Coordinates of C-alpha atoms in Angstrom, one line a residue:
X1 CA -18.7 -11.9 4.2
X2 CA -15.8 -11.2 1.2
X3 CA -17.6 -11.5 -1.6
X4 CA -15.8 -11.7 -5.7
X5 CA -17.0 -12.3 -9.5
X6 CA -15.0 -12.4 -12.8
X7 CA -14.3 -9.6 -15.0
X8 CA -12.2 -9.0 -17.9
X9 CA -9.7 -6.3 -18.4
X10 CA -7.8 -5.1 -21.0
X11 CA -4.0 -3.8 -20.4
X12 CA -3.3 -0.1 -20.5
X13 CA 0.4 -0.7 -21.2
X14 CA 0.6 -4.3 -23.4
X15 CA -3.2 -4.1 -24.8
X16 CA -3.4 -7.9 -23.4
X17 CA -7.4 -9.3 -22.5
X18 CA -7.4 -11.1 -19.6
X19 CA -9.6 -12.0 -17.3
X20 CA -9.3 -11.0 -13.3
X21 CA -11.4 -10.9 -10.1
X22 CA -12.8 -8.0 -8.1
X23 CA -14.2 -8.0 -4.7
X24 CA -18.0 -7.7 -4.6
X25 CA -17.8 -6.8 -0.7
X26 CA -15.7 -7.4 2.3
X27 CA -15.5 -6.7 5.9
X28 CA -13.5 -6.6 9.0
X29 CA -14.1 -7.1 12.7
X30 CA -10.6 -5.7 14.0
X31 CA -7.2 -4.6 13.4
X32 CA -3.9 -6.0 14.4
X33 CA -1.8 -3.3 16.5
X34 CA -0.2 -1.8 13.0
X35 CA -3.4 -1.0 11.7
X36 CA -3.5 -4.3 9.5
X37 CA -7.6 -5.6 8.9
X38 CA -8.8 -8.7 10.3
X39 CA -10.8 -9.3 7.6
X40 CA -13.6 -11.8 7.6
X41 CA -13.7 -14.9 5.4
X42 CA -10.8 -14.8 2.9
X43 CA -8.3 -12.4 2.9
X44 CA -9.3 -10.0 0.1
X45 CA -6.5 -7.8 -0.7
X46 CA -5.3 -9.8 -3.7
X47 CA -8.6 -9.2 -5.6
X48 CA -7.7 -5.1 -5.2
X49 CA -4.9 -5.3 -7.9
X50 CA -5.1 -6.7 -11.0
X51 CA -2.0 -8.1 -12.8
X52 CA -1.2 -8.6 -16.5
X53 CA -0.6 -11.9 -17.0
X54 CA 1.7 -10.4 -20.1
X55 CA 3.7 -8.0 -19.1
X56 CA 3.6 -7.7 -15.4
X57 CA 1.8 -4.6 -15.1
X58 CA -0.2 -4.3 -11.7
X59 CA -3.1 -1.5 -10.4
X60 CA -6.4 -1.4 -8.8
X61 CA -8.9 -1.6 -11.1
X62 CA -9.4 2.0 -12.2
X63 CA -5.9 2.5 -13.9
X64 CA -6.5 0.1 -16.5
X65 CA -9.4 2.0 -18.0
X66 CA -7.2 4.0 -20.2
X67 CA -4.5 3.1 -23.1
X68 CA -0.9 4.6 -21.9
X69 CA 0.7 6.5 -25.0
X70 CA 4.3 7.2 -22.4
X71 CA 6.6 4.9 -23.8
X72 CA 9.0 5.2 -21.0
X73 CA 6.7 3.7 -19.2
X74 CA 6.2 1.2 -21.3
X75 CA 10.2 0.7 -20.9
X76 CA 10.3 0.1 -17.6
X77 CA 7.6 -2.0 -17.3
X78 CA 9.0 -4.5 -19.8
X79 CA 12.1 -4.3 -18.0
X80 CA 10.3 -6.1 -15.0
X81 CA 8.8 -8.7 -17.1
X82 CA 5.8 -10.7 -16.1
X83 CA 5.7 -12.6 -12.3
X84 CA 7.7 -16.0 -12.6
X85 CA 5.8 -16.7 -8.7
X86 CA 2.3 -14.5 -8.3
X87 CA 2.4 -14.8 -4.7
X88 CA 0.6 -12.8 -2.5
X89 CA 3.7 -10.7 -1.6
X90 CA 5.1 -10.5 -4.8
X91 CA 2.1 -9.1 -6.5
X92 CA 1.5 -6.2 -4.0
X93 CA 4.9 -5.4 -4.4
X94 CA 5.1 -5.3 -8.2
X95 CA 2.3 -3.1 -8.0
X96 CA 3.8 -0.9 -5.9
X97 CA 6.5 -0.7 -8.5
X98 CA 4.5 0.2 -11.4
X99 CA 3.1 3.6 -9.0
X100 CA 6.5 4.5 -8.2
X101 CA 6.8 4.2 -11.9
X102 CA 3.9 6.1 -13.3
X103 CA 5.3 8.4 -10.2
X104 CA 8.9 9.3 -11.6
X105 CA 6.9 10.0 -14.8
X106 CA 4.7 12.1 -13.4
X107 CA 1.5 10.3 -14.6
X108 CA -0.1 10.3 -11.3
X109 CA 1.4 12.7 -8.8
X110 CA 1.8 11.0 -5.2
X111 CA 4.0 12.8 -1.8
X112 CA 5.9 10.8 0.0
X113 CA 2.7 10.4 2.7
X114 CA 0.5 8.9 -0.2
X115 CA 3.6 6.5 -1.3
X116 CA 4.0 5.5 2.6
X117 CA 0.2 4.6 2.3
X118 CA 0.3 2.5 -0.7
X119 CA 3.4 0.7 0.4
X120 CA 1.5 -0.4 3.8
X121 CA 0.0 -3.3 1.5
X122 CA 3.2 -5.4 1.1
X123 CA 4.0 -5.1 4.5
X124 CA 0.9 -6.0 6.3
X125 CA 0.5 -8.7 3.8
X126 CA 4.3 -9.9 3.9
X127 CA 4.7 -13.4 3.7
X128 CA 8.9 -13.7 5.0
X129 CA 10.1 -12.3 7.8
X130 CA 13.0 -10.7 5.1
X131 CA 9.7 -9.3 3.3
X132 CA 8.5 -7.7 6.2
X133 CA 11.7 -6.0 7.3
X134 CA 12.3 -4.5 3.5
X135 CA 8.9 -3.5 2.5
X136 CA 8.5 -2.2 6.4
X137 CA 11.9 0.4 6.0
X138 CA 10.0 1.3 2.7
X139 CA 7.0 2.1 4.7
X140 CA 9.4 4.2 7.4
X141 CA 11.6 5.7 4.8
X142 CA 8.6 7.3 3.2
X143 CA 6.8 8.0 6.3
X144 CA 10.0 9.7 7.6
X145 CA 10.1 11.8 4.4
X146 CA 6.7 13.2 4.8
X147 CA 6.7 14.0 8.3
X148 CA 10.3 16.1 7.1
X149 CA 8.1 18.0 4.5
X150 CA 5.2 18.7 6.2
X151 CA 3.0 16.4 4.3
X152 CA 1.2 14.6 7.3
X153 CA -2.5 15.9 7.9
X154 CA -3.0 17.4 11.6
X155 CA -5.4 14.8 12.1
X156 CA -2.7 12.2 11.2
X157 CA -0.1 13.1 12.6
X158 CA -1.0 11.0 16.3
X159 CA -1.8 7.9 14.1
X160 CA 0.8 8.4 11.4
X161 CA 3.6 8.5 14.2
X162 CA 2.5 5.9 16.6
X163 CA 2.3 3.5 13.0
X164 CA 5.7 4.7 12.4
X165 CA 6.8 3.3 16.1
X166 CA 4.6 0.0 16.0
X167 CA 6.5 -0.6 12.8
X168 CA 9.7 0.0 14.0
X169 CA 8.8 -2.5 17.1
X170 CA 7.7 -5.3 14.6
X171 CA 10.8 -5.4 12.8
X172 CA 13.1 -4.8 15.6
X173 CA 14.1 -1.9 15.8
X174 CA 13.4 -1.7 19.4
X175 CA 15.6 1.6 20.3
X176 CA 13.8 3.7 17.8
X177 CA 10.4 2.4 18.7
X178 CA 11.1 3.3 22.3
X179 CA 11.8 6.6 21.2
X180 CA 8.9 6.7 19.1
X181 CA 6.5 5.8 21.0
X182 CA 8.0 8.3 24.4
X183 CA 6.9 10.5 21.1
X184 CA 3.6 9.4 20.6
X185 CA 3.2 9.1 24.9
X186 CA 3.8 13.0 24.8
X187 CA 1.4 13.7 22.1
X188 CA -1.8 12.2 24.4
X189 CA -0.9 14.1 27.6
X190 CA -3.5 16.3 26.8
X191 CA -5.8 14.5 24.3
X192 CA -7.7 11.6 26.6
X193 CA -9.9 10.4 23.3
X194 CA -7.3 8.8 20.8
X195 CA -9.7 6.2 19.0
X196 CA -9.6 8.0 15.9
X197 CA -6.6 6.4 15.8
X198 CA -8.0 2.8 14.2
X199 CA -9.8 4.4 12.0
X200 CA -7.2 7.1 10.3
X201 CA -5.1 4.9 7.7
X202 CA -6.4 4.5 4.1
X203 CA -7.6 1.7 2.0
X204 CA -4.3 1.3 -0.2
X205 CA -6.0 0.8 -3.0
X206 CA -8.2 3.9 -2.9
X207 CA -5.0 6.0 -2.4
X208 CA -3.7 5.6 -6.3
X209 CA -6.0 8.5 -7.3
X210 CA -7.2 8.9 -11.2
X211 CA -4.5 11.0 -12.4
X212 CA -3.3 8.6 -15.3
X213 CA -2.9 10.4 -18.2

């Protein structure tokens, strides 16, 4: 059972109080065939980001327990300005802004792997087919990037490319998921146990680290 209670928070980048919700518990019985929970009760990914109501700024809970002093960063999240619609969508997305932010500044320090993992939020939880398309290229883009530079884990790598094919399929790109998943056919010839691969993609929101400075 998804569980939630109030608590109040005070903006690392506007100094704004305001009061959010974090979850207390949740659970899930499955996944969908790109890795996406099927969570029990409510869906529960909203409450794993917080929003300023002020300025727009968007995290897990952790980054706002410190004041940012980087003024660029300040900047640019100004420049977004506070969410005219806090949709679902919209919000996982703006926090995925503010890390790439904090990224280019080098207040936390995320590879393209960690970024691909983060960005899996707005697309599982896209709510347009347009959404689903952008923020799952985002997904590839970064995905592709890592796998380029060596980033992916060993243990990964099965999981990581079959994701990278499912994706591909659910957006329609049907000719590169073929290819993608003739790919991820070769990679099992020799390994009969792949049900590690449910189980290998991150909670999003534990993959923002503490490295806020």
């Amino acid at each position: 059972m998804t569980t939630l209670y109030p608590i109040s928070l005070t903006c690392p980048i506007c100094d704004n109080l305001f009061t959010s919700n974090e979850i207390g518990s949740c659970g899930y019985g499955s996944k969908r065939t790109d890795f996406r929970p099927n969570y029990w009760g409510f869906n529960p990914v909203r409450f794993f980001y917080h929003l300023c109501p002020n300025c727009g700024f968007c995290a897990p809970k952790k980054m706002f327990d410190a004041k940012v002093e980087n003024a660029e960063l300040r900047k640019k999240i100004n420049e977004m300005g506070s969410l005219s619609r806090n949709s679902l969508s919209k919000k996982l997305e703006r926090a995925m802004l503010c890390l790439e932010a904090m990224n280019e500044l080098e207040l936390t320090k995320k590879d393209e792997f960690a970024l691909a993992n983060n960005w899996i939020d707005p697309y599982w939880w896209a709510e347009s087919n347009e959404e689903e398309k952008r923020f799952g290229a985002i997904v590839l883009d970064y995905f592709e990037k890592a796998v380029g530079k060596g980033q992916v884990p060993s243990d990964r790598v099965f999981a990581t490319k079959y994701l990278m094919a499912e994706i591909n399929r659910r957006i329609g790109n049907k000719e590169t998921a073929n290819e993608m998943f003739d790919e991820v056919i070769a990679l099992t010839e020799n390994n009969k146990d792949q049900k590690f691969i449910t189980n290998s993609q991150e909670d999003p929101s534990t993959c923002w680290g503490d490295e806020l400075r």
